[in-house]
N, CA and C atoms as an extended XYZ file, in Angstrom:
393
Properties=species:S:1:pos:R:3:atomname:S:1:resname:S:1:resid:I:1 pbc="F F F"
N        -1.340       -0.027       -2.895 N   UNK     1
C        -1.157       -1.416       -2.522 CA  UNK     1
C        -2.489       -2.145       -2.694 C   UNK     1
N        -1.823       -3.102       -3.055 N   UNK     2
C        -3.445       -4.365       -3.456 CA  UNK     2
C        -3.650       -4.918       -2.603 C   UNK     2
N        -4.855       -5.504       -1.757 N   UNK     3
C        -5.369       -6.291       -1.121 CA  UNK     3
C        -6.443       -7.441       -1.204 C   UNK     3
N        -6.675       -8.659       -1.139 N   UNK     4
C        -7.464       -9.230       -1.767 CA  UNK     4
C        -7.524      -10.229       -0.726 C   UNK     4
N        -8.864      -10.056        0.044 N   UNK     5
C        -9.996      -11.004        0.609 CA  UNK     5
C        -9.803      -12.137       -0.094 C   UNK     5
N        -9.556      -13.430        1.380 N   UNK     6
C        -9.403      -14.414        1.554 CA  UNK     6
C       -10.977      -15.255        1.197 C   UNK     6
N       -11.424      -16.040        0.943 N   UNK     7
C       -12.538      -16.259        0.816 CA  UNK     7
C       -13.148      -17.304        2.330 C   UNK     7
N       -12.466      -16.840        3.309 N   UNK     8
C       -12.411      -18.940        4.224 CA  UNK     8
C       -12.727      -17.643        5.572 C   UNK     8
N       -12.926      -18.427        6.404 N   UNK     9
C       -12.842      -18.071        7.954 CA  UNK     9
C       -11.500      -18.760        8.346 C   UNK     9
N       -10.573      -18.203        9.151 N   UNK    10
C        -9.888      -18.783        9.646 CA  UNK    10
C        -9.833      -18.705       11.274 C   UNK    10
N        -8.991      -19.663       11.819 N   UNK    11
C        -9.184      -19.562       13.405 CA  UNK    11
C        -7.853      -19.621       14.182 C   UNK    11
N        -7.306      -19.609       14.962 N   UNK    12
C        -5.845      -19.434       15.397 CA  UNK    12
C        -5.843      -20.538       16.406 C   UNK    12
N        -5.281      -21.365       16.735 N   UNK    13
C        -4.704      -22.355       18.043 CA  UNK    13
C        -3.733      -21.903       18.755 C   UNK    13
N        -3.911      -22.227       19.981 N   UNK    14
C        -2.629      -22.352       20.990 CA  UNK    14
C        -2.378      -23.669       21.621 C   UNK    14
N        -1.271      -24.323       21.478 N   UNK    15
C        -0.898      -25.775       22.131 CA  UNK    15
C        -0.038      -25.381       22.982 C   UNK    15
N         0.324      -26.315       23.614 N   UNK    16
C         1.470      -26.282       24.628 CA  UNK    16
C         2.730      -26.374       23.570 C   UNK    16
N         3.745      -25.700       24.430 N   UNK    17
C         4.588      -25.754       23.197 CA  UNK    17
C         5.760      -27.171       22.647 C   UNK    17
N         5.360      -28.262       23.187 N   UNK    18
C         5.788      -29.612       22.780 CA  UNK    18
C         5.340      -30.186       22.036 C   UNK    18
N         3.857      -29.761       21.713 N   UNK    19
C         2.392      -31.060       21.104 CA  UNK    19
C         3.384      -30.703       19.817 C   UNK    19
N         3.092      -32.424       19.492 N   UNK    20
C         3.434      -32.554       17.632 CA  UNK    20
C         2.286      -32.141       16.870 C   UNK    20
N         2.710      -31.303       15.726 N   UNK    21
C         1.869      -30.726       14.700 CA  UNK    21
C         1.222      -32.165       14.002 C   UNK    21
N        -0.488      -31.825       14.690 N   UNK    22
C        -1.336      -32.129       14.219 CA  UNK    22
C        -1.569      -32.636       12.673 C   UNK    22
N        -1.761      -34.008       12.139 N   UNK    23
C        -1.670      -33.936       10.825 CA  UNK    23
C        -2.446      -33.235        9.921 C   UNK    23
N        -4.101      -32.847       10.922 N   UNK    24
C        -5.044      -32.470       10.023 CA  UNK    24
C        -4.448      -30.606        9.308 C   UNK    24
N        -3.702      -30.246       10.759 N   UNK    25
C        -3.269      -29.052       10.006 CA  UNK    25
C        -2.195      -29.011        9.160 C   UNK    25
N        -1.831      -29.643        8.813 N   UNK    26
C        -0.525      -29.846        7.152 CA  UNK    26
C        -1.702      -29.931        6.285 C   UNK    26
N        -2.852      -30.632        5.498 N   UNK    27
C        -3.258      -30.780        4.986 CA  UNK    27
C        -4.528      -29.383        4.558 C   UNK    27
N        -4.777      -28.713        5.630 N   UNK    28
C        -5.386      -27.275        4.811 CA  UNK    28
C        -4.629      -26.901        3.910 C   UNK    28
N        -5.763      -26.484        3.296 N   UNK    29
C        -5.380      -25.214        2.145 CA  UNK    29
C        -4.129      -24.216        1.649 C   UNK    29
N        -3.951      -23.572        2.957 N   UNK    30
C        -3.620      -22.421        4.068 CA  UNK    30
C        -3.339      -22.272        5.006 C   UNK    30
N        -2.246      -22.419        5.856 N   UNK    31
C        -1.727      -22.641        7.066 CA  UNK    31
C        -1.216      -22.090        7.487 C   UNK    31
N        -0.154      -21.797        8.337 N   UNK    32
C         0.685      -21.243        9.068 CA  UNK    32
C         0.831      -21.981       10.587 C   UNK    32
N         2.096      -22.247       10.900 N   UNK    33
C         2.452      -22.946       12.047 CA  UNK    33
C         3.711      -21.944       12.475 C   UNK    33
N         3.629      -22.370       13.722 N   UNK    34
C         4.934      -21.497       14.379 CA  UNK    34
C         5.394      -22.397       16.391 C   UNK    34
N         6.041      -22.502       16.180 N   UNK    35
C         6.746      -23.013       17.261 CA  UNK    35
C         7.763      -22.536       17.922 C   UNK    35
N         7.520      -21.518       19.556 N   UNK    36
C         8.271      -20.966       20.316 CA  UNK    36
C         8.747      -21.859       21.647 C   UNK    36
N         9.028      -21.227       22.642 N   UNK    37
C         9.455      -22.318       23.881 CA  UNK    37
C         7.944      -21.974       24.584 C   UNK    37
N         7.278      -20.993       23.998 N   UNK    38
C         6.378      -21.043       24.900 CA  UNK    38
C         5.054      -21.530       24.105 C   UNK    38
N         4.863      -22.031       22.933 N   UNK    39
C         3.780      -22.185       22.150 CA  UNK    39
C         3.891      -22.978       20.816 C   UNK    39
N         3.080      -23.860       20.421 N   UNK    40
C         2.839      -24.206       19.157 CA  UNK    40
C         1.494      -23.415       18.721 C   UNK    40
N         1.744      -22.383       17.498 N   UNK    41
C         0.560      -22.103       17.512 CA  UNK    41
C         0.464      -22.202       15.652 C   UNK    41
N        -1.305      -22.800       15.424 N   UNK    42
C        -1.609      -22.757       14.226 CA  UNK    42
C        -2.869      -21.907       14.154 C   UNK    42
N        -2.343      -21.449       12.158 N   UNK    43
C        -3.222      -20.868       12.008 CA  UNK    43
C        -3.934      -21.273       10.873 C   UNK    43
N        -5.290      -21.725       10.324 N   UNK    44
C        -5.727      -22.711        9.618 CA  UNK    44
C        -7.204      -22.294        9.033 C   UNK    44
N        -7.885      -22.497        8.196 N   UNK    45
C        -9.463      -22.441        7.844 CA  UNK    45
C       -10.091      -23.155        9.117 C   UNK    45
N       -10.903      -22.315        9.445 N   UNK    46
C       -11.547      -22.940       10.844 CA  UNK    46
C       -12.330      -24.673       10.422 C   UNK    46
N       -12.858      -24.872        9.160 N   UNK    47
C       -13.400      -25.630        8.593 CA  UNK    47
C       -12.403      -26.980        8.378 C   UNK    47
N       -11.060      -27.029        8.633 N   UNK    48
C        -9.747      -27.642        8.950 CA  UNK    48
C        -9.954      -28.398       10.272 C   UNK    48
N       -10.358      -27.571       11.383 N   UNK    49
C       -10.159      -28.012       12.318 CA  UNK    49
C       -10.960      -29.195       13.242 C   UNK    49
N       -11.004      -30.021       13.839 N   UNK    50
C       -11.599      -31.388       13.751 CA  UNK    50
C       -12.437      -31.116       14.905 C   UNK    50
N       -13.542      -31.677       15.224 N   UNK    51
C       -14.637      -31.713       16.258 CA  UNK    51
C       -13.780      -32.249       17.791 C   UNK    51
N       -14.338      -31.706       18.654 N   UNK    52
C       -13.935      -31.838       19.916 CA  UNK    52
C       -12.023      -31.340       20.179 C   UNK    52
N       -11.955      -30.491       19.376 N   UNK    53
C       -10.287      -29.943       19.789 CA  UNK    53
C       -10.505      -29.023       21.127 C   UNK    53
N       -12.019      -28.862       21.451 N   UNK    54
C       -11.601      -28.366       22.934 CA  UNK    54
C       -11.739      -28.867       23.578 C   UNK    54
N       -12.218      -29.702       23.714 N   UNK    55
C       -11.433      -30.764       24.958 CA  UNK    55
C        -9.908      -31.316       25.677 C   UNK    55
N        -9.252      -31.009       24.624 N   UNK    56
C        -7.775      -30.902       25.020 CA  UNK    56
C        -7.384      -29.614       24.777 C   UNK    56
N        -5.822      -29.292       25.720 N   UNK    57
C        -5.180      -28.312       26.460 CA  UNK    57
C        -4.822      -27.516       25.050 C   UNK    57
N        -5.709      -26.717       24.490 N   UNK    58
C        -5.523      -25.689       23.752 CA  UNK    58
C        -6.878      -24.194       23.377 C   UNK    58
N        -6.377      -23.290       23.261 N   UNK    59
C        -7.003      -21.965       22.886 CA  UNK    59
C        -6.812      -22.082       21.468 C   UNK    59
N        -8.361      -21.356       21.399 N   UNK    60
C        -8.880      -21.279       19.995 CA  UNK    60
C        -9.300      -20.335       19.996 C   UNK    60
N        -9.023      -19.394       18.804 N   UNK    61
C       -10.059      -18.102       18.585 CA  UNK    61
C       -10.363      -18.438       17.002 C   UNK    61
N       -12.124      -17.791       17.310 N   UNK    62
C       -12.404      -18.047       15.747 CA  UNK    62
C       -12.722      -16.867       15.054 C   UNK    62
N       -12.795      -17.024       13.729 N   UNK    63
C       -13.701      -15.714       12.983 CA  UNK    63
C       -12.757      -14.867       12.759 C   UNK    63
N       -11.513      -15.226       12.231 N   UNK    64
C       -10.866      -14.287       11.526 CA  UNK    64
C       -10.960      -14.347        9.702 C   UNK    64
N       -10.430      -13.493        9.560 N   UNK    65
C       -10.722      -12.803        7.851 CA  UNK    65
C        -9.358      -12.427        7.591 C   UNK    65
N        -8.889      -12.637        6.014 N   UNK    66
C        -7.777      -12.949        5.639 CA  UNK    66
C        -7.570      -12.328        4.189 C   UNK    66
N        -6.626      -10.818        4.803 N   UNK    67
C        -6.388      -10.100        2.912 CA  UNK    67
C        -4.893      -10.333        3.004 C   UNK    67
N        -5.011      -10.743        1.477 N   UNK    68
C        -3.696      -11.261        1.438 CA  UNK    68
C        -3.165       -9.910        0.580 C   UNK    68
N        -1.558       -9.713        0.844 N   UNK    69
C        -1.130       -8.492        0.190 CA  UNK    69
C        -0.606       -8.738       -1.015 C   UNK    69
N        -0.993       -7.702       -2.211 N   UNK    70
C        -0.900       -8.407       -3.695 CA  UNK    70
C        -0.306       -7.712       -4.532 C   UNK    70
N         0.330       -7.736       -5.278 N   UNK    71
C         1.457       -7.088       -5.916 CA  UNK    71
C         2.785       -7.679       -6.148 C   UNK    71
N         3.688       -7.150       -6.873 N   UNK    72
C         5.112       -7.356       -7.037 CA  UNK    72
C         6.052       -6.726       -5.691 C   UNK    72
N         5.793       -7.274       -4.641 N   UNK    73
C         6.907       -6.649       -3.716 CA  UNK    73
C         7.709       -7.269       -3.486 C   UNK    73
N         9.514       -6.953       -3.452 N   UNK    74
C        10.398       -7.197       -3.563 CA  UNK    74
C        10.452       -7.901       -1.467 C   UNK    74
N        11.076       -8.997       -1.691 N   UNK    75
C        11.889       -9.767       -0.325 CA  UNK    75
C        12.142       -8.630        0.403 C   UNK    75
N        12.917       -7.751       -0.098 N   UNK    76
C        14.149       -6.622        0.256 CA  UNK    76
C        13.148       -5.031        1.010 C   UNK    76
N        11.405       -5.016        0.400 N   UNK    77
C        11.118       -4.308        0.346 CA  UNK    77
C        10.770       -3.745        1.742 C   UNK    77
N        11.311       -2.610        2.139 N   UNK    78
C        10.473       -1.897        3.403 CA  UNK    78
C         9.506       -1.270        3.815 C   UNK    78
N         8.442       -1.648        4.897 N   UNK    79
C         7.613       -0.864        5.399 CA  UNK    79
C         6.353       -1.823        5.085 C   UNK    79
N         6.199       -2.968        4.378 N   UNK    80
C         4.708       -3.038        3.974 CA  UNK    80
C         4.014       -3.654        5.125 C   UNK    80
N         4.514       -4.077        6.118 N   UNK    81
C         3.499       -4.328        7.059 CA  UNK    81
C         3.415       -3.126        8.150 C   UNK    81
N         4.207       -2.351        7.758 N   UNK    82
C         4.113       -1.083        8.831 CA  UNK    82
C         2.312       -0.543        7.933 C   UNK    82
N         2.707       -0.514        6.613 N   UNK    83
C         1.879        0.074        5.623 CA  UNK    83
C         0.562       -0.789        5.949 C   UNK    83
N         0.184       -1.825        6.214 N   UNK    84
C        -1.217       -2.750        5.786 CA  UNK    84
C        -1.465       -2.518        7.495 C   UNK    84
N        -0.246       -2.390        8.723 N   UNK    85
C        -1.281       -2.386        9.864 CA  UNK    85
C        -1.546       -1.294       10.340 C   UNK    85
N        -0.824       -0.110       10.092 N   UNK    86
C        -0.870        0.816       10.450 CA  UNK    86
C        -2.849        1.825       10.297 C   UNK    86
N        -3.291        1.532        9.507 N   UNK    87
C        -4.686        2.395        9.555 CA  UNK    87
C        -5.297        1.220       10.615 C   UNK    87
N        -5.608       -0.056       11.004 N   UNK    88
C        -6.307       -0.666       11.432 CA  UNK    88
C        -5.620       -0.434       12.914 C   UNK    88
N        -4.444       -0.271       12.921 N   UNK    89
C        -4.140        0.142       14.122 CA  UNK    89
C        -4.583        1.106       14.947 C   UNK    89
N        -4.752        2.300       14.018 N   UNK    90
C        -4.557        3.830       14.199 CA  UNK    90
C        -6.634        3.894       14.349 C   UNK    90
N        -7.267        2.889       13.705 N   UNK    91
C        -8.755        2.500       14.192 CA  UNK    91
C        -8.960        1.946       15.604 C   UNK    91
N        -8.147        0.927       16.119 N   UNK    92
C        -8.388        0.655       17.253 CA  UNK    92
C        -8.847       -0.796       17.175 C   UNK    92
N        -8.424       -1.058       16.176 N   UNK    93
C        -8.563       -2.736       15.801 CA  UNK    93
C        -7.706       -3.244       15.972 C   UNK    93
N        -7.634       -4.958       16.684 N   UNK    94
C        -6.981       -5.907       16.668 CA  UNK    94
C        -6.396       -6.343       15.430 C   UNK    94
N        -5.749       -6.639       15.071 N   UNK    95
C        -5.080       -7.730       13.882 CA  UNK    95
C        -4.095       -8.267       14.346 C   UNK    95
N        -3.723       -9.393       13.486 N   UNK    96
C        -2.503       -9.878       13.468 CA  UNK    96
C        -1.600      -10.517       11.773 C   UNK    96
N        -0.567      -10.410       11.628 N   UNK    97
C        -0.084      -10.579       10.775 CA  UNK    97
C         1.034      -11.597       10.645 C   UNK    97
N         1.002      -12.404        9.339 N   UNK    98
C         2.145      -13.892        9.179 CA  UNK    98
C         2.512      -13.573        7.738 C   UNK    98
N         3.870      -13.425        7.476 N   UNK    99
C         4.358      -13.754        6.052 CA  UNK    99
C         4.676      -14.385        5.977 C   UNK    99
N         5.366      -15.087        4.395 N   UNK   100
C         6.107      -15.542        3.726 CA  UNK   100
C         6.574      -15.211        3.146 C   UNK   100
N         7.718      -15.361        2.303 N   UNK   101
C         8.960      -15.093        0.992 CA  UNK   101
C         8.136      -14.206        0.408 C   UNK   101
N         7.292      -14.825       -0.115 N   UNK   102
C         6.469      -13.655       -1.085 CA  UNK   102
C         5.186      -12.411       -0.815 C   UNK   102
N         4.728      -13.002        0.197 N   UNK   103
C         3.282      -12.189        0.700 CA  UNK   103
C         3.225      -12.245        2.070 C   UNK   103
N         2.387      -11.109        2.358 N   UNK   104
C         1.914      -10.874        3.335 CA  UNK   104
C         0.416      -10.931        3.958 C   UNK   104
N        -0.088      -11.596        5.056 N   UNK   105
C        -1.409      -11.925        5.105 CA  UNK   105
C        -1.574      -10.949        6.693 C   UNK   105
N        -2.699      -10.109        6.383 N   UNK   106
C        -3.362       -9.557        7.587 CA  UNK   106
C        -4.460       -9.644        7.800 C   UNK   106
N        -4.800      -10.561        9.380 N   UNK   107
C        -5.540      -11.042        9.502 CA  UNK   107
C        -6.715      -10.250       10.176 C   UNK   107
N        -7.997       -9.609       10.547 N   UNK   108
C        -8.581       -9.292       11.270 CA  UNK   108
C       -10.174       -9.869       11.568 C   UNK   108
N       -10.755       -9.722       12.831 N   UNK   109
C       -11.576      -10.371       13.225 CA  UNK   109
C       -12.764      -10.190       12.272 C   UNK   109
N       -13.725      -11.115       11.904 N   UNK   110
C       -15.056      -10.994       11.206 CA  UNK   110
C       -15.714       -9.692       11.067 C   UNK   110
N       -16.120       -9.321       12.788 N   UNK   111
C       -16.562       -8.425       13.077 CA  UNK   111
C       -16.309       -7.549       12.931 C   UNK   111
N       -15.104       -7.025       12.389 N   UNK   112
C       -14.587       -5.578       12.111 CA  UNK   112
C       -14.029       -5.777       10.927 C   UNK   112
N       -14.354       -7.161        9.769 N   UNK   113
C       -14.125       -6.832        8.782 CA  UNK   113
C       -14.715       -5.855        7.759 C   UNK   113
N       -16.176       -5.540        7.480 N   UNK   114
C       -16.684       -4.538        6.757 CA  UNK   114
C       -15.765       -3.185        7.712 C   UNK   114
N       -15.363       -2.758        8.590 N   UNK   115
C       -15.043       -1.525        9.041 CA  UNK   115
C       -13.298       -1.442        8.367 C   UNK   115
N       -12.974       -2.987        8.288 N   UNK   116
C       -11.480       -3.029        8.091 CA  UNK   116
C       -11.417       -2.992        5.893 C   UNK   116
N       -12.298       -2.952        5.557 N   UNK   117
C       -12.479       -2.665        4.256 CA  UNK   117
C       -12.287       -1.152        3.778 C   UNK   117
N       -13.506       -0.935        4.580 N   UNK   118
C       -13.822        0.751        4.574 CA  UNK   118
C       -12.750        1.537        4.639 C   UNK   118
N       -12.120        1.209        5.773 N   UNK   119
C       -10.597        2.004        6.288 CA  UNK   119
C        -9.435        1.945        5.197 C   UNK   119
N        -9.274        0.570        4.607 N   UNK   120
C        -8.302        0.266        3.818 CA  UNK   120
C        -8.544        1.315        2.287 C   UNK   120
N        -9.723        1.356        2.133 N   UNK   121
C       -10.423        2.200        0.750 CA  UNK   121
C       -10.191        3.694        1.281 C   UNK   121
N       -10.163        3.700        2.160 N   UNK   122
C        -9.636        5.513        2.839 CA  UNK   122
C        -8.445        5.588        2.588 C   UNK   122
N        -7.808        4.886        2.910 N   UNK   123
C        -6.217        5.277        2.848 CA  UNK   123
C        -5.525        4.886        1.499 C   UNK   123
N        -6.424        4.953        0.087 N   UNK   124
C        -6.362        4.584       -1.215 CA  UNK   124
C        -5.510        3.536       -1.467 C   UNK   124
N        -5.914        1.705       -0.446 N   UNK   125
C        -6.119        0.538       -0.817 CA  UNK   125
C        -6.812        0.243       -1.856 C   UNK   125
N        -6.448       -0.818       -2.667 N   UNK   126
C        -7.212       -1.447       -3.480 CA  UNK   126
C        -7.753       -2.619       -2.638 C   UNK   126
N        -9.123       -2.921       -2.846 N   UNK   127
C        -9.487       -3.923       -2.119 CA  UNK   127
C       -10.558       -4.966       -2.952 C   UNK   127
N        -9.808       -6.181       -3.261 N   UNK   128
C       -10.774       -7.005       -3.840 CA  UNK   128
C       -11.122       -8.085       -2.739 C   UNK   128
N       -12.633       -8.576       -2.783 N   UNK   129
C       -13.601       -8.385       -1.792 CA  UNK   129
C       -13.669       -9.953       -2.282 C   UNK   129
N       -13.211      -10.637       -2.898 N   UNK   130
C       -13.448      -12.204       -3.063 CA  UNK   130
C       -11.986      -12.549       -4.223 C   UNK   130
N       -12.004      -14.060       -3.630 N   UNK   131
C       -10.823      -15.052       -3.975 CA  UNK   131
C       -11.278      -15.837       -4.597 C   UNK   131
């Protein structure tokens, strides 16, 4: 399986789960939004996000890192996020993960990205290291 480093920092939000989606986040790059009864949460290039958003009623985490999963994998196909979280799991690392139709993005913190490289090249990942 291919993997290929995001080139951006990204950062995650938590809103209350009523707030209307923010316009500045439609307009990144790269996004991801999701809306439960208990949360609006985005996920965006930290460089997206506008000065003073903490001042209002939301959580922010920053300094995540972003391999996107690369290849021909079928809609239909099983296991690939069992497959991309499973060694970072089995390390003792945080991640988190968002698809779409076509790909899969796993996200992990800055700080354990050189360790989350290393690991992926153990378990005979391909890993390209820039976007």
């Amino acid at each position: 399986m291919r993997l290929k480093l995001i080139d951006t920092v990204f950062a995650v939000c938590k809103f209350p789960p009523r707030t209307k989606i923010p316009i500045w986040a439609l307009h990144a790059e790269l996004f991801f939004i999701a809306r439960t009864s208990d949360e609006l949460s985005i996920m965006c290039p930290s460089s997206s996000i506008p000065p003073g958003l903490e001042l209002i009623e939301v959580e922010r985490s920053d300094g995540w890192r972003c391999f996107r999963v690369d290849g021909d994998l079928e809609f239909e196909q099983v296991g690939v996020v069992a497959t991309v979280s499973a060694p970072i799991a089995k390390a003792g690392m945080s991640l988190f993960l968002v698809s779409t139709h076509d790909r899969d993005y796993v996200l992990v913190h800055q700080d354990n990205l050189e360790r989350a490289v290393d690991i992926y090249k153990k378990y005979g990942f391909s890993v390209e290291l820039s976007m």
